[in-house]
Short mmCIF file of C-alpha atoms in Angstrom, two decimals:
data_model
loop_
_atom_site.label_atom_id
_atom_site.label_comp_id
_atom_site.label_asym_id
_atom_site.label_seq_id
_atom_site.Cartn_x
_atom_site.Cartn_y
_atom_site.Cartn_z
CA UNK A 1 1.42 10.93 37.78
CA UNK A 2 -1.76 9.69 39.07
CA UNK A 3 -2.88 13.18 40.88
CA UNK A 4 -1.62 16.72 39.28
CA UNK A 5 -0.38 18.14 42.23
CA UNK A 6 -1.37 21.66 43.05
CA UNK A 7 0.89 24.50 44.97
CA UNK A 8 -0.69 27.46 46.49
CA UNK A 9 1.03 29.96 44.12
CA UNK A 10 -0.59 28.16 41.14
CA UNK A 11 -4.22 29.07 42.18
CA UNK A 12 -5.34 32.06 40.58
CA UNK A 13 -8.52 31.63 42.68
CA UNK A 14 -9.91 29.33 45.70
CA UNK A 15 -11.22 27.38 42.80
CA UNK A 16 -9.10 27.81 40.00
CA UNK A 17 -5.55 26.98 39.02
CA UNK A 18 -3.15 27.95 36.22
CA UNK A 19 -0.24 25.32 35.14
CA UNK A 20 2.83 25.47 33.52
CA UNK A 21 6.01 23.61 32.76
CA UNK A 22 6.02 19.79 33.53
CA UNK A 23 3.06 19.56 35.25
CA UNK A 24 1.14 21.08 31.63
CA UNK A 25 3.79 18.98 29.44
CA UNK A 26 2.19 16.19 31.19
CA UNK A 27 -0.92 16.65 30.92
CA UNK A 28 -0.78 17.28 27.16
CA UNK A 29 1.59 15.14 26.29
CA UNK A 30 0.44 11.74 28.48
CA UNK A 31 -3.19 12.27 29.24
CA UNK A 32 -3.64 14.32 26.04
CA UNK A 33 -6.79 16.27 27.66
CA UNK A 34 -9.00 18.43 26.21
CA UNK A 35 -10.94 21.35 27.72
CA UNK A 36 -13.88 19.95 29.18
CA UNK A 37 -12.22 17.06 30.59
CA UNK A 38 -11.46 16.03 34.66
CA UNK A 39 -8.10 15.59 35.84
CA UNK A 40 -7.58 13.64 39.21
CA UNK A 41 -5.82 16.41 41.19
CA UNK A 42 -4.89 17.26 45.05
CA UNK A 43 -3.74 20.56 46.54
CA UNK A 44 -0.27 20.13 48.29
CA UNK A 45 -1.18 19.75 52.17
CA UNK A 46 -5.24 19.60 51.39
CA UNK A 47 -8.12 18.35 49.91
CA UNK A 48 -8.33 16.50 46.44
CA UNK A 49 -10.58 16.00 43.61
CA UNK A 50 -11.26 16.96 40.11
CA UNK A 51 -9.88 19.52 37.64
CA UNK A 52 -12.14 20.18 34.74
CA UNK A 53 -9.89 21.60 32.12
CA UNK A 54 -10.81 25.32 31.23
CA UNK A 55 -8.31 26.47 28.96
CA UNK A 56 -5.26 24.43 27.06
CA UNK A 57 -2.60 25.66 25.02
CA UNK A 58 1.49 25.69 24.27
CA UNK A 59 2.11 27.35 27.64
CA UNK A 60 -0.58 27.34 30.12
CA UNK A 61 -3.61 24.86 31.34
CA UNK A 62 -6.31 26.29 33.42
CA UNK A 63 -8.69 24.07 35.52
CA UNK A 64 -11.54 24.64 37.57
CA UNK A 65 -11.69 23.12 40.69
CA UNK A 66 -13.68 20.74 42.57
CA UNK A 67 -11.79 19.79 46.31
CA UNK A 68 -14.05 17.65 48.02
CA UNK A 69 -12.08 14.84 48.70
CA UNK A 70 -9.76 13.64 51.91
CA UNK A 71 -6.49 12.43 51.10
CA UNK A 72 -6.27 8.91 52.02
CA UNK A 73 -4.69 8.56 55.71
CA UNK A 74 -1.07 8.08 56.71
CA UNK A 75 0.27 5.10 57.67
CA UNK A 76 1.32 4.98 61.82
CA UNK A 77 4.79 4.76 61.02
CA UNK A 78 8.51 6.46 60.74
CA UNK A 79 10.71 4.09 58.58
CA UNK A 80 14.26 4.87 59.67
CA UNK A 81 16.39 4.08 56.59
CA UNK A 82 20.55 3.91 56.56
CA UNK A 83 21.36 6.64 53.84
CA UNK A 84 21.25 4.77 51.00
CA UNK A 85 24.03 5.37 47.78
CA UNK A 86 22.31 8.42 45.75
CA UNK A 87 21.69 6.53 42.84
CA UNK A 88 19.30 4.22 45.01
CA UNK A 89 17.96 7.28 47.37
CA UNK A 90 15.16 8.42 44.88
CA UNK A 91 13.88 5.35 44.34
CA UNK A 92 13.28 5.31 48.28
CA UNK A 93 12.04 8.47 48.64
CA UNK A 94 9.15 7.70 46.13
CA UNK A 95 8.57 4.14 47.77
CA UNK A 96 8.39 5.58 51.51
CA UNK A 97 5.95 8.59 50.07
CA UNK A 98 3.91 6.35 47.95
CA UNK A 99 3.20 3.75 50.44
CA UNK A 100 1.66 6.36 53.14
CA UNK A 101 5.08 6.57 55.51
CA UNK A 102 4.09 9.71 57.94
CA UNK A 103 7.71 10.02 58.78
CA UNK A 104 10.97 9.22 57.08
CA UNK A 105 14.56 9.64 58.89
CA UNK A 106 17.51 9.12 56.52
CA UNK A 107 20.70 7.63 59.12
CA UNK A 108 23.83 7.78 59.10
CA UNK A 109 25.63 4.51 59.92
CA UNK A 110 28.77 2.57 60.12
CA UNK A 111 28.57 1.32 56.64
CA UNK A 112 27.56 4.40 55.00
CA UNK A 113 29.77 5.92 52.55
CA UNK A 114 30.70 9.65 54.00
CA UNK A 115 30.38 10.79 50.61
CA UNK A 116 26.65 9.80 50.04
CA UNK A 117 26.28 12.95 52.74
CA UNK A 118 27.75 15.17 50.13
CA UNK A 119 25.24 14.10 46.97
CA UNK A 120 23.23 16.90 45.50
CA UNK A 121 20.44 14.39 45.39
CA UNK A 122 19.85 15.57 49.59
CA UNK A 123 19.93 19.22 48.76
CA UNK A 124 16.13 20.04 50.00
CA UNK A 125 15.19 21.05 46.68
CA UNK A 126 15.92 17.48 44.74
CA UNK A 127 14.32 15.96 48.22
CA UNK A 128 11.31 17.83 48.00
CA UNK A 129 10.54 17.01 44.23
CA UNK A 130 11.15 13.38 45.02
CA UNK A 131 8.59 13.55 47.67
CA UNK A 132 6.37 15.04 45.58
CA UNK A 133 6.79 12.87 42.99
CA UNK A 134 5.53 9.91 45.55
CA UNK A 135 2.75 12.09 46.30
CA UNK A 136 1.55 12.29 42.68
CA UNK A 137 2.04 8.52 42.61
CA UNK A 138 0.03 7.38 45.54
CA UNK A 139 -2.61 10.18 44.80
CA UNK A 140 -1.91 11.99 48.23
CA UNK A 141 -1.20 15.48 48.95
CA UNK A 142 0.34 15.38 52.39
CA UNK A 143 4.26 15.33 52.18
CA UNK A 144 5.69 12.95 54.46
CA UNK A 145 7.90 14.56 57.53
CA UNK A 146 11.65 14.02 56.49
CA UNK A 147 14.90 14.30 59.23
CA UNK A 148 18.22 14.13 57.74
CA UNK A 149 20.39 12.33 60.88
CA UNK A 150 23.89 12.92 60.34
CA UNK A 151 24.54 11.44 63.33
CA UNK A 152 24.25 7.84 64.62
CA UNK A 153 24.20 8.47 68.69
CA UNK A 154 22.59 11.57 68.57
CA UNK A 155 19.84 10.30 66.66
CA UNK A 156 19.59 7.10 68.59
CA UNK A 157 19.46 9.33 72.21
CA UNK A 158 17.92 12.44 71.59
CA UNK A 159 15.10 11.60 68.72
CA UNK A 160 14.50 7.68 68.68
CA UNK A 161 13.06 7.87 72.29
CA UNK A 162 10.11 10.23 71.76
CA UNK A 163 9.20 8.15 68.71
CA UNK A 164 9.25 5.07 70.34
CA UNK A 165 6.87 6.18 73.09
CA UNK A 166 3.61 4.61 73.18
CA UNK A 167 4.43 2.10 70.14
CA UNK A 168 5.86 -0.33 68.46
CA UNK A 169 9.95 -0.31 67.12
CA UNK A 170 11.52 -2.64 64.76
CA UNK A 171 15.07 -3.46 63.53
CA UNK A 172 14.58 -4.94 60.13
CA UNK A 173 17.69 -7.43 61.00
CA UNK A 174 18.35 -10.92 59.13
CA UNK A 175 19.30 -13.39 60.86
CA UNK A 176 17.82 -12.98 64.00
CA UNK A 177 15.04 -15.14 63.61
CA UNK A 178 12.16 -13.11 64.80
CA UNK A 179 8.96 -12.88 63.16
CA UNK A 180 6.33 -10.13 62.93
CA UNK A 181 4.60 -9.24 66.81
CA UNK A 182 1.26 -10.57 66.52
CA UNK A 183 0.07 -7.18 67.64
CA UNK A 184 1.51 -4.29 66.67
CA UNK A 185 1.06 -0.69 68.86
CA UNK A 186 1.14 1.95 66.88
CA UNK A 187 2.82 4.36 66.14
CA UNK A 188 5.47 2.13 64.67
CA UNK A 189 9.16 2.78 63.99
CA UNK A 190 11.07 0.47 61.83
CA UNK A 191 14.76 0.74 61.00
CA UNK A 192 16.37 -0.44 57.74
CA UNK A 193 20.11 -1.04 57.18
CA UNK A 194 22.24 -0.12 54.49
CA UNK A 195 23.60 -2.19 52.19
CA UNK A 196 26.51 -4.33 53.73
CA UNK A 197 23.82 -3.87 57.00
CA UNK A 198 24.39 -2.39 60.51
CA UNK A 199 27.31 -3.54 62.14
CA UNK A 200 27.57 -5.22 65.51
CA UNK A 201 27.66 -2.46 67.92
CA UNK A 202 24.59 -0.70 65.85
CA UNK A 203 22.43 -3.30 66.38
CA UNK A 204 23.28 -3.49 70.14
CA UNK A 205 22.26 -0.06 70.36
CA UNK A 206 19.22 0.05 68.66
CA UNK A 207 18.07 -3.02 70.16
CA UNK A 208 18.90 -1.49 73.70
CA UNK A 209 16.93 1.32 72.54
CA UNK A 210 13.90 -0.62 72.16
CA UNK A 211 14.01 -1.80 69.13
CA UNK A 212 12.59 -5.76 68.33
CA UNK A 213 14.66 -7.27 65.82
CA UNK A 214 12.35 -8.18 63.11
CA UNK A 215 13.96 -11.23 60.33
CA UNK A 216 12.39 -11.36 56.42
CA UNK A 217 13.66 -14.82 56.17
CA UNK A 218 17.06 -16.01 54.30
CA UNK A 219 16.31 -13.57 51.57
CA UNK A 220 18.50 -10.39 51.40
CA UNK A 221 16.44 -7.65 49.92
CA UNK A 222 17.38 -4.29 47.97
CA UNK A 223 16.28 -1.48 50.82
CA UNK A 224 13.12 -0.17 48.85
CA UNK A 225 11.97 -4.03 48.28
CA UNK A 226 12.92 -4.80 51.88
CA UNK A 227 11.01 -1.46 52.76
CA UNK A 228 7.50 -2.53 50.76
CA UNK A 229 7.65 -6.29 51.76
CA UNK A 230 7.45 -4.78 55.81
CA UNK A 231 5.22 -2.04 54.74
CA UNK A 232 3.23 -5.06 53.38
CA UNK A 233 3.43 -7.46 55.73
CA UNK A 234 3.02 -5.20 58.98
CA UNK A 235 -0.08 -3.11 57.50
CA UNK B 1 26.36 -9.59 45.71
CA UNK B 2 25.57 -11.01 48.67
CA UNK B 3 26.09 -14.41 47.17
CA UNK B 4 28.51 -15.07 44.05
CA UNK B 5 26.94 -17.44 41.92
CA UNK B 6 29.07 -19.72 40.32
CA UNK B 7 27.85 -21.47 36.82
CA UNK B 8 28.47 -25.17 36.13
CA UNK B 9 31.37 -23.69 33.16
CA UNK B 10 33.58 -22.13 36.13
CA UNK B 11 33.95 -25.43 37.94
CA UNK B 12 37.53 -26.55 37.02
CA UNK B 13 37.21 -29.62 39.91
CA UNK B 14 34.06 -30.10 41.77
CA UNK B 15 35.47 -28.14 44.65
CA UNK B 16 36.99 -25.66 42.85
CA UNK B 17 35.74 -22.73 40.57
CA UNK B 18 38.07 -20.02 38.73
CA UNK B 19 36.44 -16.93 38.19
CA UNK B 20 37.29 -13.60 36.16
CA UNK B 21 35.40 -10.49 34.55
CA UNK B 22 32.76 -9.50 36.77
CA UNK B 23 32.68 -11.22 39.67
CA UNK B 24 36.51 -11.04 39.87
CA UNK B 25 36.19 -7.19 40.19
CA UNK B 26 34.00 -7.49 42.56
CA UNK B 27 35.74 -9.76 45.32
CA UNK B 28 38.57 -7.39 44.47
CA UNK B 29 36.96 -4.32 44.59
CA UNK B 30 33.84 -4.46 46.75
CA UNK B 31 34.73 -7.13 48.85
CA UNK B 32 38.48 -6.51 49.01
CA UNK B 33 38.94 -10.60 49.63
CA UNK B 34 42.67 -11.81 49.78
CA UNK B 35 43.69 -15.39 49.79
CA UNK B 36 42.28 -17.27 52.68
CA UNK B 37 39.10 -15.73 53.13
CA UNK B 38 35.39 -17.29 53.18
CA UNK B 39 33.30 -16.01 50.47
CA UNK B 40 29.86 -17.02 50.21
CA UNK B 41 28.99 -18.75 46.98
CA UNK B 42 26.22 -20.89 45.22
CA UNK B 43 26.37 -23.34 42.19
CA UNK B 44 23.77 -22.40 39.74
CA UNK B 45 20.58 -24.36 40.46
CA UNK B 46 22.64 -25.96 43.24
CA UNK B 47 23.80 -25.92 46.25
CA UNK B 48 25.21 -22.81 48.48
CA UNK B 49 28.10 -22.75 51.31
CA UNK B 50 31.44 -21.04 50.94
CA UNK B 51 34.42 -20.19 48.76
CA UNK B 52 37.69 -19.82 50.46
CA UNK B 53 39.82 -17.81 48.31
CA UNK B 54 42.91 -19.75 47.24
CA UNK B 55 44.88 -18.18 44.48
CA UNK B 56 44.20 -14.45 43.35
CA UNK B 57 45.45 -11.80 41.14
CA UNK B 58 44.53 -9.27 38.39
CA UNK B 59 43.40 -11.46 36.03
CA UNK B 60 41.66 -15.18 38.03
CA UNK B 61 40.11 -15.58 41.40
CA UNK B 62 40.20 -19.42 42.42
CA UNK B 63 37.91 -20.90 45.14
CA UNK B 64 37.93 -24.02 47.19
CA UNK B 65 34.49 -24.89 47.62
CA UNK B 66 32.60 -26.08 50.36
CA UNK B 67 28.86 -26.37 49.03
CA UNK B 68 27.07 -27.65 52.30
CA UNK B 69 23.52 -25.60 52.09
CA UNK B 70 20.27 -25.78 50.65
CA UNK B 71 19.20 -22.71 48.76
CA UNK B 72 16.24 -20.94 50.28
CA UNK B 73 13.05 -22.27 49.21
CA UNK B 74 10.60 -20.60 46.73
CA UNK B 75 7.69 -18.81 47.70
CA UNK B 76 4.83 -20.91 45.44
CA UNK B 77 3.85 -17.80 43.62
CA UNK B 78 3.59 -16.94 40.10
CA UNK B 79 3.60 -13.27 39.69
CA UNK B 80 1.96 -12.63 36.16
CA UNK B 81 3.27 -8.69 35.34
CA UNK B 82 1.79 -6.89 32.74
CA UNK B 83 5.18 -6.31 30.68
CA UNK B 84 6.41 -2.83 31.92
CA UNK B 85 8.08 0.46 30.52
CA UNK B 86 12.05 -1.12 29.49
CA UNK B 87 13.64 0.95 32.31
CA UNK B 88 11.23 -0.64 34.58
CA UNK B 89 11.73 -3.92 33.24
CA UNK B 90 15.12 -4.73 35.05
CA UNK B 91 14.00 -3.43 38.31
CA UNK B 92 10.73 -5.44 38.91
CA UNK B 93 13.17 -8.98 37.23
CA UNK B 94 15.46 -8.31 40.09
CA UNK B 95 12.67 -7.66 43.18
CA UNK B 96 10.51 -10.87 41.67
CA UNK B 97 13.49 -13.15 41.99
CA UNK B 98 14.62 -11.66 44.85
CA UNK B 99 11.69 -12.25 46.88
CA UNK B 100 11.16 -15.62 45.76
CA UNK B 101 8.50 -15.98 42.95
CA UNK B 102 9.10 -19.60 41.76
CA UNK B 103 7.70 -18.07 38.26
CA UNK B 104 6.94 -14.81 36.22
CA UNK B 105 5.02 -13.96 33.35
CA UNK B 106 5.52 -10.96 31.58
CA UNK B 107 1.99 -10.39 29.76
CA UNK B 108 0.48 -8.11 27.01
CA UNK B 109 -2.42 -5.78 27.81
CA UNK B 110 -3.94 -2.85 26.59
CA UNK B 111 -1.89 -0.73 27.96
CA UNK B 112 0.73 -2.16 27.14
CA UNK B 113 2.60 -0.19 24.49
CA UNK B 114 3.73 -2.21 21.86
CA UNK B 115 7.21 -0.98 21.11
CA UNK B 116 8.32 -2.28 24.91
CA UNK B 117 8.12 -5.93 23.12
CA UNK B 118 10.92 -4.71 21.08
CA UNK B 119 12.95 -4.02 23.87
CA UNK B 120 17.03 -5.22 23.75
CA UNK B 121 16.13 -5.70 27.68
CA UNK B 122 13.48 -8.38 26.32
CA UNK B 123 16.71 -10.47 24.86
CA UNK B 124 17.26 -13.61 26.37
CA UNK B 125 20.81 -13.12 27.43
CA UNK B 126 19.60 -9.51 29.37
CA UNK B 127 16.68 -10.82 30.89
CA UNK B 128 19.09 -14.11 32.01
CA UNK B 129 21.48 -11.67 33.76
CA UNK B 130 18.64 -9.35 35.83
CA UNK B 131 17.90 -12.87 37.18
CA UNK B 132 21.16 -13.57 38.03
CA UNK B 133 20.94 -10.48 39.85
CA UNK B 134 18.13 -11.37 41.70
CA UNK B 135 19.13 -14.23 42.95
CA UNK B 136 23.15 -12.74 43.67
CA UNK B 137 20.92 -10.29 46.00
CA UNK B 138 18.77 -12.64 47.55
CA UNK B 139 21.40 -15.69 48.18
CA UNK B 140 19.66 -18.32 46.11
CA UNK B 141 20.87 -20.30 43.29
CA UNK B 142 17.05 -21.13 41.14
CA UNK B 143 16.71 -19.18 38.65
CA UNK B 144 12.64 -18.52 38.09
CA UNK B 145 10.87 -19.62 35.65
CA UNK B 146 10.31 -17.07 33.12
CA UNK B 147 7.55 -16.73 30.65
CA UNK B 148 7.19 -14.24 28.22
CA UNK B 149 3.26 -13.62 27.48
CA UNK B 150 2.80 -11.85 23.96
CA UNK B 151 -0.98 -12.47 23.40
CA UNK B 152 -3.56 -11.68 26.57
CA UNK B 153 -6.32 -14.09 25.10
CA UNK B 154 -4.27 -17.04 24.30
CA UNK B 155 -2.65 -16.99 27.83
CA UNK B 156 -5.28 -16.31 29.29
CA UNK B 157 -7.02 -19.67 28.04
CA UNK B 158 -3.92 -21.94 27.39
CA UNK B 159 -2.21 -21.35 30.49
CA UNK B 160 -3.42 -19.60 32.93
CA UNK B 161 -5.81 -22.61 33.95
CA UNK B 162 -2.78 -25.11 35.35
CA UNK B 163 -0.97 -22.24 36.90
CA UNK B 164 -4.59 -21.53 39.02
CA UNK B 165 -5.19 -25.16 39.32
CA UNK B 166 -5.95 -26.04 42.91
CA UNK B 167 -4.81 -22.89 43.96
CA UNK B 168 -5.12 -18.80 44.38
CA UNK B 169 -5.46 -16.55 41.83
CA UNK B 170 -5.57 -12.92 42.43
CA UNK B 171 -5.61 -9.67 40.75
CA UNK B 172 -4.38 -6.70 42.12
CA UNK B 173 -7.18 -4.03 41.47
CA UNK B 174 -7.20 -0.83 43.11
CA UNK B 175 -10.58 0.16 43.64
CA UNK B 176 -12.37 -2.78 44.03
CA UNK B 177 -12.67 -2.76 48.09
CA UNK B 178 -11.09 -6.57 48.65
CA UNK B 179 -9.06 -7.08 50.72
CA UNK B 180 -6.59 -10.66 51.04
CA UNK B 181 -7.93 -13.77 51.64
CA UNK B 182 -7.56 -14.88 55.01
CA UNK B 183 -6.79 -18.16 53.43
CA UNK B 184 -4.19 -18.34 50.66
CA UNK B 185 -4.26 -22.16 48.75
CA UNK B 186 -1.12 -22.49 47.78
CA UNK B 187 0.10 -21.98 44.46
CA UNK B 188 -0.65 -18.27 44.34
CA UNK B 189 -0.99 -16.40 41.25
CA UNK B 190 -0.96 -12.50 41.62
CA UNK B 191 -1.68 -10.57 38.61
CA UNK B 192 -0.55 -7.05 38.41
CA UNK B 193 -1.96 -4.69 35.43
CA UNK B 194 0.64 -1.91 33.44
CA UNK B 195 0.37 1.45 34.41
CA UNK B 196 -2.97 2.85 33.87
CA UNK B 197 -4.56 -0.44 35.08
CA UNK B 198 -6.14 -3.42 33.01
CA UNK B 199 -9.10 -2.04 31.27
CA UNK B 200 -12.32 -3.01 31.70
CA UNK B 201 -12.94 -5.85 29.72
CA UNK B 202 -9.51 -7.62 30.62
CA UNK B 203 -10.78 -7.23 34.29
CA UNK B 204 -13.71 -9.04 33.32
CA UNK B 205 -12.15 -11.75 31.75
CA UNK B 206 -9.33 -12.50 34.51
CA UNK B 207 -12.11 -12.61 37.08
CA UNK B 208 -14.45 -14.51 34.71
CA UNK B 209 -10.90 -17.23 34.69
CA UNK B 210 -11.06 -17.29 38.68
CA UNK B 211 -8.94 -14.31 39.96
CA UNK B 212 -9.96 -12.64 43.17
CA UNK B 213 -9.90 -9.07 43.05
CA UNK B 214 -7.79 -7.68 45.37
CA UNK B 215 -7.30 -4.17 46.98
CA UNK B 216 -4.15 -2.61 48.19
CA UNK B 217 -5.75 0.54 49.56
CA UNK B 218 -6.32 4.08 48.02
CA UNK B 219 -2.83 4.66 47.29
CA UNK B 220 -1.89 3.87 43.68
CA UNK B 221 2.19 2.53 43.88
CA UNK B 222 4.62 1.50 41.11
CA UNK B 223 4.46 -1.84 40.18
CA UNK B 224 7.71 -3.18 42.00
CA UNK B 225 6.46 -1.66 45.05
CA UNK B 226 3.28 -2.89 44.78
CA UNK B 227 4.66 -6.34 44.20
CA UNK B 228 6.84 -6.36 47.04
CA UNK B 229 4.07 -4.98 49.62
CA UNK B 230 1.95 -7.67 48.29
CA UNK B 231 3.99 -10.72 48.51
CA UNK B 232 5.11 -9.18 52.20
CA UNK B 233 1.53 -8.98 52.95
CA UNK B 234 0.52 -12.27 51.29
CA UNK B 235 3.14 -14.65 52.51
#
């Protein structure tokens, strides 16, 4: 937690906030502040900046804020992800947030289990904290946009086309060959398999949706490694 | 296991390997293989090509081997980690060999608490299988090498000379407004601090041994992430 995230129901005033629960735990427990000290914080959807601790005990911390900060800017891009297996979706979800994604689009595919569609872990609740999580990671406060596509064609003919317009799209693919475009339009979409990757007729579709097929080299890559490397290479 | 790695101990002819335990399960399970299929396979710091399943039942798989490929060749990076949380540990073993590091050092630092060195995941025989892991992912057969760095200052001035010799060093330093050289000398040396950063006076003395400060941006990410966006961005 590298920014103590703020909600609007825990300011008591425009500059003042009252926490509780993990958010206090934390800051008693791994920063062990004192009153008088500045915390790094960020109101959810706004400004960020300091938190000079007021008040500390057993069940509530009260800071005193200063907001005077910008969070840092989004990245340009949508990363359009197969659904990965829940034990593995987290993980994502923080690395997408953290690394400044605007937009994130969990697909269905051919390889996806059907049962990953049924994990508790997308119930918007246990999505939301994960975002959040990334948020307090990356010191941001703006949550990423997040689509849930259930299904394939759909997706592909009603949604990709409006956020291909004007930009860049790229099929992570392996394989193929192709290296990074020289220039890059923004705003950019790039599609990651799942594991197993996209099967034939996928990738004929999304390249005849305007996807460029995009090749990391001979390495095969977990999905939130593959999903940094790009992040790395393309920003 | 997009590659099953074969060890010099399962060879029963040169072109043939017998396999059981865990890799057995999986060709039975995951991949669902049945006699006559292609399976693609790798001899331990060898060569890679295929495996065509010739005899297979509950309790042996046996291959024919056809070991025709090069593995992929290492990036020339050393990625020196300051050692991380345990249930870190694994994760950021499997991404570094993955992508390609020819070598990782796990270092000390501040920061650093010291019951992580007393880790079970710090055992030779756990750290050997993340590795394995790594390289099952990535297809590749050579291993990395792996150092384990318990003093800062004696690494520092023992051995972190020949690893920068004729090369790169850099140290991954949020804040510091660098950005990558447009240059890279090959070999690289990337040095990435714990969480909650190198302190001060180890950021002295890595730049005072040649690093080059290096900034990924305001966003603060975990340190697999981080490592992944900055070999994607680096090579």
């Amino acid at each position: 937690m590298n920014l103590i995230l703020l909600l609007p129901e825990d300011l008591v005033a425009p500059d003042r906030a009252r926490l509780t629960g993990r958010r206090l735990a934390h800051v008693r427990e791994v920063q062990r502040a004192v009153v008088g000290k500045d915390l790094v914080v960020g109101l959810l959807g706004g400004a960020m900046g300091r938190g000079r601790v007021v008040h500390l005990d057993d069940a509530v911390l009260e800071l005193e804020l200063t907001l005077d900060q910008a969070p840092p800017p989004k990245l340009p891009l949508t990363l359009v992800v197969a659904l990965p297996r829940p034990t593995v979706l987290n993980r994502i979800l923080v690395a997408a947030t953290s690394l400044g994604a605007a937009r994130l689009v969990l697909l269905n595919a051919w390889k996806v289990e059907k049962s990953y569609w049924g994990s508790p872990r997308l119930g918007p609740e246990s999505l939301r904290e994960q975002l959040l999580l990334g948020l307090e990671q990356a010191k941001d406060t703006v949550l990423p946009e997040l689509r849930l596509a259930r299904l394939f064609r759909p997706f592909l003919e009603d949604d990709l086309p409006s956020l291909l317009e004007g930009g860049t799209g790229l099929l992570a693919h392996p394989g193929s060959g192709e290296g990074a475009p020289a220039v890059l339009a923004a705003p950019v979409t790039l599609a990651i398999g799942p594991e197993g990757g996209w099967v034939d007729a996928e990738v004929e579709s999304l390249l005849r949706a305007g996807l460029k097929p995009l090749d990391l080299g001979p390495r095969i890559l977990r999905t939130e490694t593959a999903l940094a490397a790009l992040v790395g290479r393309l920003f």
